Amino acid sequence: MSAISTKRLQKELAEIRKGCPAGITLLEADDLAVWFLSIEVLGESVYKGEVFSLRFKFGPRYPIESPEVVFVVDNTHQAPIHPHVYSNGHICASILGSEWSPVLSTSAVCITLQSMLASCPKKERPTDNDRYVRTAPLSPKDARFQYHDDTV
Amino acid sequence: MDLTDSDITDPTDFPASLPSLVALDAALRCAVCKDFFKGPVLLTCGHTFCSFCIREALSEHKECPSCRKPVSDQSLHRNTTLEEVVLAFLRARPEILTAVKPPELKRKRARSDSSAVAGPSVHRQDEDVEEASDDEVVEYSPSEGERQRSISPRKSKESTPGSAAPTSFVSCPICIEYMPMIELNEHLDRNCAAPRKKFKADEGKLAWQSLLNGKGKAKEKPRLKNGTKKRSPSPPPTRMVKHNYHIMSEKDIRALLTDASLSTDGSKKAMVARHSHFVTLFNANLDTMRPKSRKELIKELEAWEAGKEMDDRQKKKRKEKVEDTKQYEAANQDQFKSMINSIKSRPKPSSSALTTTSAKFALTATDETKGFFDSSPAPSPPKNLKRDGENEVIVLCDSSDVEAL
Ligand SMILES: [Zn+2]
Ligand SMILES: [Zn+2]
Ligand SMILES: [Zn+2]
């Protein structure tokens, strides 16, 4: 980690520990470079009652470069069924790729993903889910997504 | 660099009951690094960032990080007035913090800190120190006159045996060095160097007074002037430029580095990266009122290069992609199993909110689960690949437009 990314992450962490946005909870940040947060959609939505977990990985160039953000998928965690979320947890959201800006932050990403879920009318996997999951790189940062929805 | 939570300053260091001060502190920070503006430069769109931050950001995208309007390196202009505002605020900040913090709040915090709280909590140095000296009574009053009188009751503290220091300690918001609050003024004047002389007990008080009512201004001004004179006896150095490295020969690049008295070690790629980053450091340095020496810049460059080397090594590792999916799944299956076992072997947390999706994390509040995530499944090495790397996979969210992979 560079001095800048370390300092910036510590500030974000301090802020998050003082109070997360509603529906977002910090679960774990023992390693400053890897955080886990839980996310749920409050109010009426197709995901009512479901809680998901996000994993953020920050590189030494953060916040100039975007963090790697995935939904945790394992025996106890599922990725939300959503047209922009693959079953391996990878997310097709432009703010995590080409539309990233260094003024964005962990909570900004969480809020964006929360509203992406909240506005989903129907639970559906991306149509190319199977093929993507079969060939997907370990990190979604190594995939080149073509974003079909500029709002996320 | 060994950083701890306590080195971090944040707008919420000010009590929430005084939102105007929280907002003031936030307004003087760069949106990229969330730190106080350091060598602020103005963009044509009107937004301002630290010179270094915006130059780094522009190396990725030639647009304003806040409004996405196009920006070029050449269009950056120093915002000297804002830099002076920031430095004035930095001088005043510790004094303001002391002055506005009601003693009830401090005691409350001290109590909640001492009682064991589950989960990590953020400690701030200034709070900790203030809490440590019980004798210190800072009377809180919203009136200006009261506030001035209540600042820095040093007499009582100096006579306190066993207390850590005769005065409050703070971290320099620029270099994060930990020092008596009263030394911060001179430390800032001396470009984050150690103070020459012992501080005078009421210097900080005067500085704060000067902010409140203009008194003590005479003292403040010559100090600033002296500092400026000392630092710039010669005309300002010219900026360095980044070159079209890709059309240059290795020999040309070596010559560039030699001109700049930089090392010519390593591959062409390493040399280009070295020169390019040094140009960023050099130009950003010119945008500050307190520029660092060339020696310091080269030290920073070397630290950056060491970090980059480590990052590159990790990148390489990650390029060893998952060749055999089945093998990978099998390997992860083992991890799943050990994870499940580790969950089963742990006492169940009392949390009623233990749903399937939060089971893993509900456990994390207890100490015994430390290191739990070391064995989390589907590990992927740190992200770091370039957007246009060879190993990219093209993915479409909508397969109606799918092209051949
Ligand atoms: Zn900055
Ligand atoms: Zn702008
Ligand atoms: Zn300093």
mmCIF file of C-alpha atoms in Angstrom, chain B residues 13-374:
data_model
loop_
_atom_site.group_PDB
_atom_site.id
_atom_site.type_symbol
_atom_site.label_atom_id
_atom_site.label_comp_id
_atom_site.label_asym_id
_atom_site.label_seq_id
_atom_site.Cartn_x
_atom_site.Cartn_y
_atom_site.Cartn_z
ATOM 1 C CA ASP B 13 -13.148 15.460 14.918
ATOM 2 C CA PHE B 14 -15.390 18.457 15.512
ATOM 3 C CA PRO B 15 -18.490 17.834 17.570
ATOM 4 C CA ALA B 16 -21.616 17.144 15.536
ATOM 5 C CA SER B 17 -23.290 19.892 17.523
ATOM 6 C CA LEU B 18 -21.172 22.370 15.556
ATOM 7 C CA PRO B 19 -21.913 21.390 11.938
ATOM 8 C CA SER B 20 -20.475 24.629 10.601
ATOM 9 C CA LEU B 21 -17.021 23.631 11.842
ATOM 10 C CA VAL B 22 -17.419 20.112 10.472
ATOM 11 C CA ALA B 23 -18.319 21.647 7.109
ATOM 12 C CA LEU B 24 -15.421 24.109 7.260
ATOM 13 C CA ASP B 25 -12.959 21.298 7.909
ATOM 14 C CA ALA B 26 -14.447 19.219 5.090
ATOM 15 C CA ALA B 27 -14.378 22.130 2.640
ATOM 16 C CA LEU B 28 -10.622 22.495 3.070
ATOM 17 C CA ARG B 29 -9.974 18.899 2.057
ATOM 18 C CA CYS B 30 -9.187 17.400 -1.327
ATOM 19 C CA ALA B 31 -11.914 15.090 -2.608
ATOM 20 C CA VAL B 32 -9.341 12.554 -3.811
ATOM 21 C CA CYS B 33 -7.144 12.018 -0.748
ATOM 22 C CA LYS B 34 -9.659 13.399 1.818
ATOM 23 C CA ASP B 35 -6.753 15.235 3.369
ATOM 24 C CA PHE B 36 -6.160 18.978 3.626
ATOM 25 C CA PHE B 37 -5.221 20.520 0.286
ATOM 26 C CA LYS B 38 -1.523 20.178 -0.316
ATOM 27 C CA GLY B 39 -0.272 22.384 -3.124
ATOM 28 C CA PRO B 40 -3.828 22.987 -4.336
ATOM 29 C CA VAL B 41 -4.332 23.611 -8.042
ATOM 30 C CA LEU B 42 -7.376 25.040 -9.744
ATOM 31 C CA LEU B 43 -8.908 23.300 -12.758
ATOM 32 C CA THR B 44 -10.685 25.146 -15.540
ATOM 33 C CA CYS B 45 -14.013 23.737 -14.310
ATOM 34 C CA GLY B 46 -13.480 25.498 -10.977
ATOM 35 C CA HIS B 47 -12.720 22.442 -8.868
ATOM 36 C CA THR B 48 -9.527 22.249 -6.839
ATOM 37 C CA PHE B 49 -7.420 19.252 -5.835
ATOM 38 C CA CYS B 50 -3.945 18.673 -4.448
ATOM 39 C CA SER B 51 -1.469 19.054 -7.269
ATOM 40 C CA PHE B 52 -0.199 15.521 -6.740
ATOM 41 C CA CYS B 53 -3.693 13.996 -6.506
ATOM 42 C CA ILE B 54 -4.973 15.569 -9.704
ATOM 43 C CA ARG B 55 -1.799 14.735 -11.621
ATOM 44 C CA GLU B 56 -2.136 11.117 -10.541
ATOM 45 C CA ALA B 57 -5.812 11.108 -11.466
ATOM 46 C CA LEU B 58 -5.101 12.669 -14.864
ATOM 47 C CA SER B 59 -2.628 9.905 -15.593
ATOM 48 C CA GLU B 60 -5.690 7.600 -15.667
ATOM 49 C CA HIS B 61 -8.390 9.845 -17.089
ATOM 50 C CA LYS B 62 -8.063 13.330 -18.494
ATOM 51 C CA GLU B 63 -11.130 14.604 -16.704
ATOM 52 C CA CYS B 64 -12.059 16.354 -13.484
ATOM 53 C CA PRO B 65 -12.741 13.655 -10.883
ATOM 54 C CA SER B 66 -15.660 15.659 -9.534
ATOM 55 C CA CYS B 67 -17.523 16.864 -12.620
ATOM 56 C CA ARG B 68 -15.829 14.831 -15.391
ATOM 57 C CA LYS B 69 -15.155 17.890 -17.532
ATOM 58 C CA PRO B 70 -12.032 17.410 -19.668
ATOM 59 C CA VAL B 71 -8.765 18.628 -18.112
ATOM 60 C CA SER B 72 -5.182 18.685 -19.315
ATOM 61 C CA ASP B 73 -2.023 18.741 -17.212
ATOM 62 C CA GLN B 74 -1.147 22.087 -18.712
ATOM 63 C CA SER B 75 -4.322 23.809 -17.556
ATOM 64 C CA LEU B 76 -3.598 23.456 -13.839
ATOM 65 C CA HIS B 77 -3.008 26.655 -11.915
ATOM 66 C CA ARG B 78 -1.699 27.017 -8.419
ATOM 67 C CA ASN B 79 -4.289 28.159 -5.941
ATOM 68 C CA THR B 80 -1.989 30.023 -3.579
ATOM 69 C CA THR B 81 -4.737 31.818 -1.723
ATOM 70 C CA LEU B 82 -6.461 28.577 -0.861
ATOM 71 C CA GLU B 83 -3.158 27.135 0.299
ATOM 72 C CA GLU B 84 -2.764 30.056 2.699
ATOM 73 C CA VAL B 85 -6.302 29.525 3.938
ATOM 74 C CA VAL B 86 -5.518 25.857 4.584
ATOM 75 C CA LEU B 87 -2.310 26.644 6.446
ATOM 76 C CA ALA B 88 -4.068 29.242 8.573
ATOM 77 C CA PHE B 89 -6.771 26.712 9.384
ATOM 78 C CA LEU B 90 -4.201 24.048 10.225
ATOM 79 C CA ARG B 91 -2.617 26.414 12.718
ATOM 80 C CA ALA B 92 -5.943 27.152 14.281
ATOM 81 C CA ARG B 93 -7.424 23.660 14.166
ATOM 82 C CA PRO B 94 -5.991 22.170 17.364
ATOM 83 C CA GLU B 95 -6.852 25.305 19.277
ATOM 84 C CA ILE B 96 -10.375 25.345 17.918
ATOM 85 C CA LEU B 97 -10.789 21.690 18.808
ATOM 86 C CA THR B 98 -9.698 22.339 22.359
ATOM 87 C CA ALA B 99 -11.864 25.388 22.638
ATOM 88 C CA VAL B 100 -15.079 23.887 21.337
ATOM 89 C CA LYS B 101 -15.004 20.526 23.055
ATOM 90 C CA PRO B 102 -17.288 20.642 26.046
ATOM 91 C CA PRO B 103 -15.785 18.877 29.077
ATOM 92 C CA GLU B 104 -18.883 16.714 29.541
ATOM 93 C CA LEU B 105 -18.328 15.253 26.110
ATOM 94 C CA LYS B 106 -14.720 14.493 26.868
ATOM 95 C CA ARG B 107 -15.555 12.714 30.079
ATOM 96 C CA LYS B 108 -18.273 10.745 28.435
ATOM 97 C CA ARG B 109 -15.859 9.573 25.779
ATOM 98 C CA ALA B 110 -13.233 8.691 28.294
ATOM 99 C CA ARG B 111 -15.711 6.518 30.082
ATOM 100 C CA SER B 112 -16.959 4.716 27.013
ATOM 101 C CA ASP B 113 -13.363 4.174 25.945
ATOM 102 C CA SER B 114 -12.386 2.542 29.170
ATOM 103 C CA SER B 115 -15.308 0.167 29.211
ATOM 104 C CA ALA B 116 -14.498 -2.710 26.946
ATOM 105 C CA VAL B 117 -16.350 -2.286 23.711
ATOM 106 C CA ALA B 118 -16.704 -5.179 21.332
ATOM 107 C CA GLY B 119 -15.204 -4.500 17.971
ATOM 108 C CA PRO B 120 -12.580 -2.023 16.939
ATOM 109 C CA SER B 121 -12.954 1.592 17.834
ATOM 110 C CA VAL B 122 -11.199 4.609 16.479
ATOM 111 C CA HIS B 123 -9.042 6.555 18.835
ATOM 112 C CA ARG B 124 -7.927 10.047 18.195
ATOM 113 C CA GLN B 125 -4.755 11.323 19.619
ATOM 114 C CA ASP B 126 -5.986 14.697 20.702
ATOM 115 C CA GLU B 127 -8.912 13.140 22.515
ATOM 116 C CA ASP B 128 -6.803 10.539 24.165
ATOM 117 C CA VAL B 129 -4.356 13.011 25.505
ATOM 118 C CA GLU B 130 -6.995 15.388 26.675
ATOM 119 C CA GLU B 131 -8.761 12.591 28.400
ATOM 120 C CA ALA B 132 -5.537 11.545 30.045
ATOM 121 C CA SER B 133 -5.152 14.761 31.951
ATOM 122 C CA ASP B 134 -8.045 14.895 34.321
ATOM 123 C CA ASP B 135 -6.919 18.120 35.882
ATOM 124 C CA GLU B 136 -7.465 19.997 32.713
ATOM 125 C CA VAL B 137 -10.692 21.864 32.920
ATOM 126 C CA VAL B 138 -11.747 23.443 29.699
ATOM 127 C CA GLU B 139 -14.818 25.416 30.299
ATOM 128 C CA TYR B 140 -17.239 25.387 27.493
ATOM 129 C CA SER B 141 -19.117 28.474 26.610
ATOM 130 C CA PRO B 142 -20.555 29.510 23.297
ATOM 131 C CA SER B 143 -19.550 33.134 23.740
ATOM 132 C CA GLU B 144 -16.413 34.284 22.029
ATOM 133 C CA GLY B 145 -14.860 35.944 25.043
ATOM 134 C CA GLU B 146 -15.424 32.898 27.151
ATOM 135 C CA ARG B 147 -13.844 30.709 24.585
ATOM 136 C CA GLN B 148 -10.658 32.714 24.507
ATOM 137 C CA ARG B 149 -10.309 32.679 28.211
ATOM 138 C CA SER B 150 -10.864 28.966 28.405
ATOM 139 C CA ILE B 151 -8.092 27.982 26.035
ATOM 140 C CA SER B 152 -5.057 26.087 27.218
ATOM 141 C CA PRO B 153 -5.048 26.069 30.979
ATOM 142 C CA ARG B 154 -1.424 25.042 30.901
ATOM 143 C CA LYS B 155 -0.527 26.041 34.416
ATOM 144 C CA SER B 156 -2.481 23.284 36.004
ATOM 145 C CA LYS B 157 -1.239 20.736 33.509
ATOM 146 C CA GLU B 158 2.406 21.571 33.931
ATOM 147 C CA SER B 159 2.175 20.817 37.576
ATOM 148 C CA THR B 160 0.485 17.493 37.001
ATOM 149 C CA PRO B 161 2.931 14.773 37.898
ATOM 150 C CA GLY B 162 2.812 11.635 35.821
ATOM 151 C CA SER B 163 0.793 13.140 33.040
ATOM 152 C CA ALA B 164 2.254 12.350 29.642
ATOM 153 C CA ALA B 165 2.940 15.920 28.605
ATOM 154 C CA PRO B 166 2.498 19.458 29.779
ATOM 155 C CA THR B 167 0.202 20.191 26.879
ATOM 156 C CA SER B 168 -2.073 18.595 24.324
ATOM 157 C CA PHE B 169 -0.465 16.577 21.578
ATOM 158 C CA VAL B 170 -1.577 16.548 17.988
ATOM 159 C CA SER B 171 -0.611 14.948 14.733
ATOM 160 C CA CYS B 172 0.551 17.337 12.044
ATOM 161 C CA PRO B 173 -2.193 17.123 9.437
ATOM 162 C CA ILE B 174 0.460 17.217 6.699
ATOM 163 C CA CYS B 175 3.244 14.869 7.769
ATOM 164 C CA ILE B 176 1.298 13.246 10.658
ATOM 165 C CA GLU B 177 4.187 13.724 13.039
ATOM 166 C CA TYR B 178 3.083 13.675 16.636
ATOM 167 C CA MET B 179 4.008 16.781 18.614
ATOM 168 C CA PRO B 180 2.862 19.177 21.293
ATOM 169 C CA MET B 181 0.063 21.243 19.870
ATOM 170 C CA ILE B 182 2.031 24.380 20.599
ATOM 171 C CA GLU B 183 4.843 23.317 18.295
ATOM 172 C CA LEU B 184 2.614 22.817 15.303
ATOM 173 C CA ASN B 185 2.799 26.454 14.174
ATOM 174 C CA GLU B 186 6.511 26.501 13.847
ATOM 175 C CA HIS B 187 6.599 22.989 12.509
ATOM 176 C CA LEU B 188 4.343 24.083 9.662
ATOM 177 C CA ASP B 189 6.457 27.168 9.084
ATOM 178 C CA ARG B 190 9.524 25.039 8.832
ATOM 179 C CA ASN B 191 8.015 22.778 6.202
ATOM 180 C CA CYS B 192 7.371 19.952 8.649
ATOM 181 C CA ALA B 193 10.873 20.086 10.144
ATOM 182 C CA ALA B 194 11.600 19.877 13.855
ATOM 183 C CA PRO B 195 11.266 23.157 15.723
ATOM 184 C CA ARG B 196 14.410 25.179 16.202
ATOM 185 C CA LYS B 197 13.678 26.565 19.604
ATOM 186 C CA LYS B 198 11.532 25.659 22.517
ATOM 187 C CA PHE B 199 8.012 26.864 22.016
ATOM 188 C CA LYS B 200 6.675 29.774 23.952
ATOM 189 C CA ALA B 201 3.806 28.782 26.105
ATOM 190 C CA ASP B 202 1.313 31.284 24.761
ATOM 191 C CA GLU B 203 2.192 31.210 21.087
ATOM 192 C CA GLY B 204 -0.695 29.015 20.119
ATOM 193 C CA LYS B 205 -3.038 31.098 22.160
ATOM 194 C CA LEU B 206 -1.960 34.191 20.301
ATOM 195 C CA ALA B 207 -2.420 32.478 16.975
ATOM 196 C CA TRP B 208 -5.924 31.497 17.929
ATOM 197 C CA GLN B 209 -6.666 34.979 19.185
ATOM 198 C CA SER B 210 -5.480 36.420 15.935
ATOM 199 C CA LEU B 211 -8.026 34.313 14.163
ATOM 200 C CA LEU B 212 -10.794 35.345 16.469
ATOM 201 C CA ASN B 213 -10.293 39.069 16.579
ATOM 202 C CA GLY B 214 -7.332 40.024 14.426
ATOM 203 C CA LYS B 215 -5.050 40.617 17.394
ATOM 204 C CA GLY B 216 -1.628 39.089 17.087
ATOM 205 C CA LYS B 217 -1.772 39.483 13.373
ATOM 206 C CA ALA B 218 1.388 41.572 13.420
ATOM 207 C CA LYS B 219 3.165 38.613 14.879
ATOM 208 C CA GLU B 220 1.796 36.193 12.324
ATOM 209 C CA LYS B 221 2.606 38.155 9.202
ATOM 210 C CA PRO B 222 6.345 38.698 9.453
ATOM 211 C CA ARG B 223 6.732 35.053 10.238
ATOM 212 C CA LEU B 224 5.087 34.085 7.001
ATOM 213 C CA LYS B 225 7.140 36.628 5.093
ATOM 214 C CA ASN B 226 10.431 35.474 6.534
ATOM 215 C CA GLY B 227 9.650 31.940 5.621
ATOM 216 C CA THR B 228 8.874 32.857 2.051
ATOM 217 C CA LYS B 229 12.032 34.884 1.652
ATOM 218 C CA LYS B 230 14.154 32.100 2.997
ATOM 219 C CA ARG B 231 12.706 29.597 0.637
ATOM 220 C CA SER B 232 12.748 31.372 -2.697
ATOM 221 C CA PRO B 233 15.797 33.547 -3.187
ATOM 222 C CA SER B 234 16.116 32.475 -6.821
ATOM 223 C CA PRO B 235 13.571 32.538 -9.628
ATOM 224 C CA PRO B 236 11.166 29.601 -9.515
ATOM 225 C CA PRO B 237 12.445 26.506 -11.324
ATOM 226 C CA THR B 238 10.727 25.546 -14.544
ATOM 227 C CA ARG B 239 8.391 22.633 -14.758
ATOM 228 C CA MET B 240 9.429 19.301 -16.137
ATOM 229 C CA VAL B 241 7.495 17.723 -18.963
ATOM 230 C CA LYS B 242 6.478 14.189 -19.687
ATOM 231 C CA HIS B 243 7.692 12.980 -23.058
ATOM 232 C CA ASN B 244 6.299 10.740 -25.730
ATOM 233 C CA TYR B 245 8.305 7.955 -24.229
ATOM 234 C CA HIS B 246 7.022 5.286 -26.558
ATOM 235 C CA ILE B 247 8.634 6.916 -29.592
ATOM 236 C CA MET B 248 11.940 7.408 -27.785
ATOM 237 C CA SER B 249 14.889 5.055 -27.821
ATOM 238 C CA GLU B 250 16.291 3.525 -24.685
ATOM 239 C CA LYS B 251 19.319 5.728 -25.132
ATOM 240 C CA ASP B 252 17.198 8.892 -25.254
ATOM 241 C CA ILE B 253 15.380 7.888 -22.110
ATOM 242 C CA ARG B 254 18.642 7.164 -20.365
ATOM 243 C CA ALA B 255 19.779 10.667 -21.347
ATOM 244 C CA LEU B 256 16.567 12.144 -19.924
ATOM 245 C CA LEU B 257 17.169 10.384 -16.634
ATOM 246 C CA THR B 258 20.801 11.430 -16.538
ATOM 247 C CA ASP B 259 19.762 15.038 -17.167
ATOM 248 C CA ALA B 260 17.464 14.816 -14.187
ATOM 249 C CA SER B 261 20.209 13.022 -12.184
ATOM 250 C CA LEU B 262 17.995 9.984 -11.761
ATOM 251 C CA SER B 263 19.053 6.356 -11.808
ATOM 252 C CA THR B 264 19.298 4.651 -15.206
ATOM 253 C CA ASP B 265 18.900 1.159 -13.792
ATOM 254 C CA GLY B 266 16.409 -1.346 -15.050
ATOM 255 C CA SER B 267 14.447 -1.985 -18.217
ATOM 256 C CA LYS B 268 13.193 0.686 -20.587
ATOM 257 C CA LYS B 269 9.751 0.285 -19.058
ATOM 258 C CA ALA B 270 11.110 0.833 -15.576
ATOM 259 C CA MET B 271 13.051 3.887 -16.714
ATOM 260 C CA VAL B 272 10.001 5.410 -18.389
ATOM 261 C CA ALA B 273 7.908 4.833 -15.283
ATOM 262 C CA ARG B 274 10.645 6.401 -13.166
ATOM 263 C CA HIS B 275 10.909 9.529 -15.270
ATOM 264 C CA SER B 276 7.174 9.940 -15.635
ATOM 265 C CA HIS B 277 6.531 9.606 -11.918
ATOM 266 C CA PHE B 278 9.370 11.948 -11.067
ATOM 267 C CA VAL B 279 7.839 14.572 -13.364
ATOM 268 C CA THR B 280 4.566 14.238 -11.439
ATOM 269 C CA LEU B 281 6.335 14.547 -8.082
ATOM 270 C CA PHE B 282 8.476 17.428 -9.303
ATOM 271 C CA ASN B 283 5.625 19.458 -10.777
ATOM 272 C CA ALA B 284 3.313 18.810 -7.843
ATOM 273 C CA ASN B 285 6.108 19.976 -5.554
ATOM 274 C CA LEU B 286 6.313 23.271 -7.438
ATOM 275 C CA ASP B 287 2.678 23.904 -6.608
ATOM 276 C CA THR B 288 3.282 24.033 -2.866
ATOM 277 C CA MET B 289 4.301 26.980 -0.765
ATOM 278 C CA ARG B 290 6.746 24.768 1.054
ATOM 279 C CA PRO B 291 8.480 22.741 -1.614
ATOM 280 C CA LYS B 292 10.566 19.770 -0.614
ATOM 281 C CA SER B 293 14.218 19.403 -1.519
ATOM 282 C CA ARG B 294 15.250 17.408 -4.549
ATOM 283 C CA LYS B 295 16.767 14.857 -2.200
ATOM 284 C CA GLU B 296 13.409 14.328 -0.528
ATOM 285 C CA LEU B 297 11.686 13.978 -3.885
ATOM 286 C CA ILE B 298 14.171 11.334 -4.962
ATOM 287 C CA LYS B 299 13.580 9.502 -1.705
ATOM 288 C CA GLU B 300 9.854 9.553 -2.436
ATOM 289 C CA LEU B 301 10.500 8.314 -5.945
ATOM 290 C CA GLU B 302 12.542 5.418 -4.608
ATOM 291 C CA ALA B 303 9.840 4.482 -2.126
ATOM 292 C CA TRP B 304 7.289 4.586 -4.918
ATOM 293 C CA GLU B 305 9.432 2.380 -7.106
ATOM 294 C CA ALA B 306 9.901 -0.179 -4.356
ATOM 295 C CA GLY B 307 6.132 -0.324 -3.867
ATOM 296 C CA LYS B 308 5.563 -0.603 -7.583
ATOM 297 C CA GLU B 309 7.972 -3.495 -7.877
ATOM 298 C CA MET B 310 6.043 -5.398 -5.244
ATOM 299 C CA ASP B 311 2.794 -4.614 -7.001
ATOM 300 C CA ASP B 312 4.175 -5.785 -10.336
ATOM 301 C CA ARG B 313 5.261 -9.063 -8.803
ATOM 302 C CA GLN B 314 1.740 -9.642 -7.506
ATOM 303 C CA LYS B 315 0.366 -8.771 -10.922
ATOM 304 C CA LYS B 316 2.525 -11.414 -12.500
ATOM 305 C CA LYS B 317 1.351 -14.012 -10.028
ATOM 306 C CA ARG B 318 -2.221 -13.226 -10.825
ATOM 307 C CA LYS B 319 -1.629 -13.678 -14.510
ATOM 308 C CA GLU B 320 -1.163 -17.330 -13.795
ATOM 309 C CA LYS B 321 -4.821 -17.741 -14.397
ATOM 310 C CA VAL B 322 -7.061 -20.523 -13.380
ATOM 311 C CA GLU B 323 -6.343 -22.977 -16.135
ATOM 312 C CA ASP B 324 -8.240 -25.956 -14.924
ATOM 313 C CA THR B 325 -11.579 -24.888 -13.563
ATOM 314 C CA LYS B 326 -12.338 -28.260 -12.068
ATOM 315 C CA GLN B 327 -9.070 -28.363 -10.242
ATOM 316 C CA TYR B 328 -9.718 -24.886 -8.988
ATOM 317 C CA GLU B 329 -13.156 -25.798 -7.764
ATOM 318 C CA ALA B 330 -11.775 -28.857 -6.052
ATOM 319 C CA ALA B 331 -9.128 -26.804 -4.338
ATOM 320 C CA ASN B 332 -11.746 -24.372 -3.175
ATOM 321 C CA GLN B 333 -13.977 -27.153 -2.051
ATOM 322 C CA ASP B 334 -11.308 -28.027 0.491
ATOM 323 C CA GLN B 335 -11.349 -24.494 1.674
ATOM 324 C CA PHE B 336 -15.112 -24.534 1.934
ATOM 325 C CA LYS B 337 -14.882 -27.641 4.069
ATOM 326 C CA SER B 338 -12.310 -26.232 6.424
ATOM 327 C CA MET B 339 -14.374 -23.104 6.662
ATOM 328 C CA ILE B 340 -17.532 -24.987 7.497
ATOM 329 C CA ASN B 341 -15.637 -26.948 10.112
ATOM 330 C CA SER B 342 -14.238 -23.821 11.604
ATOM 331 C CA ILE B 343 -17.739 -22.395 11.842
ATOM 332 C CA LYS B 344 -19.083 -25.570 13.413
ATOM 333 C CA SER B 345 -16.310 -25.688 15.957
ATOM 334 C CA ARG B 346 -17.004 -22.178 17.163
ATOM 335 C CA PRO B 347 -19.549 -21.340 19.805
ATOM 336 C CA LYS B 348 -22.659 -19.869 18.310
ATOM 337 C CA PRO B 349 -22.929 -16.132 18.736
ATOM 338 C CA SER B 350 -25.892 -14.920 20.683
ATOM 339 C CA SER B 351 -26.914 -12.578 17.909
ATOM 340 C CA SER B 352 -30.525 -13.091 16.986
ATOM 341 C CA ALA B 353 -29.874 -11.671 13.552
ATOM 342 C CA LEU B 354 -28.063 -14.833 12.569
ATOM 343 C CA THR B 355 -29.427 -15.568 9.155
ATOM 344 C CA THR B 356 -27.790 -17.814 6.651
ATOM 345 C CA THR B 357 -26.342 -14.931 4.772
ATOM 346 C CA SER B 358 -24.907 -13.240 7.782
ATOM 347 C CA ALA B 359 -23.759 -16.319 9.643
ATOM 348 C CA LYS B 360 -20.163 -15.960 8.617
ATOM 349 C CA PHE B 361 -20.016 -12.368 9.604
ATOM 350 C CA ALA B 362 -22.046 -12.530 12.724
ATOM 351 C CA LEU B 363 -19.121 -14.468 14.090
ATOM 352 C CA THR B 364 -16.596 -11.822 13.348
ATOM 353 C CA ALA B 365 -17.342 -9.705 16.370
ATOM 354 C CA THR B 366 -15.517 -12.142 18.596
ATOM 355 C CA ASP B 367 -11.792 -12.274 18.868
ATOM 356 C CA GLU B 368 -11.543 -15.975 18.340
ATOM 357 C CA THR B 369 -12.581 -15.570 14.737
ATOM 358 C CA LYS B 370 -9.563 -13.441 13.970
ATOM 359 C CA GLY B 371 -7.862 -14.772 10.920
ATOM 360 C CA PHE B 372 -11.075 -16.408 9.862
ATOM 361 C CA PHE B 373 -10.967 -14.722 6.530
ATOM 362 C CA ASP B 374 -7.481 -15.919 5.897
#
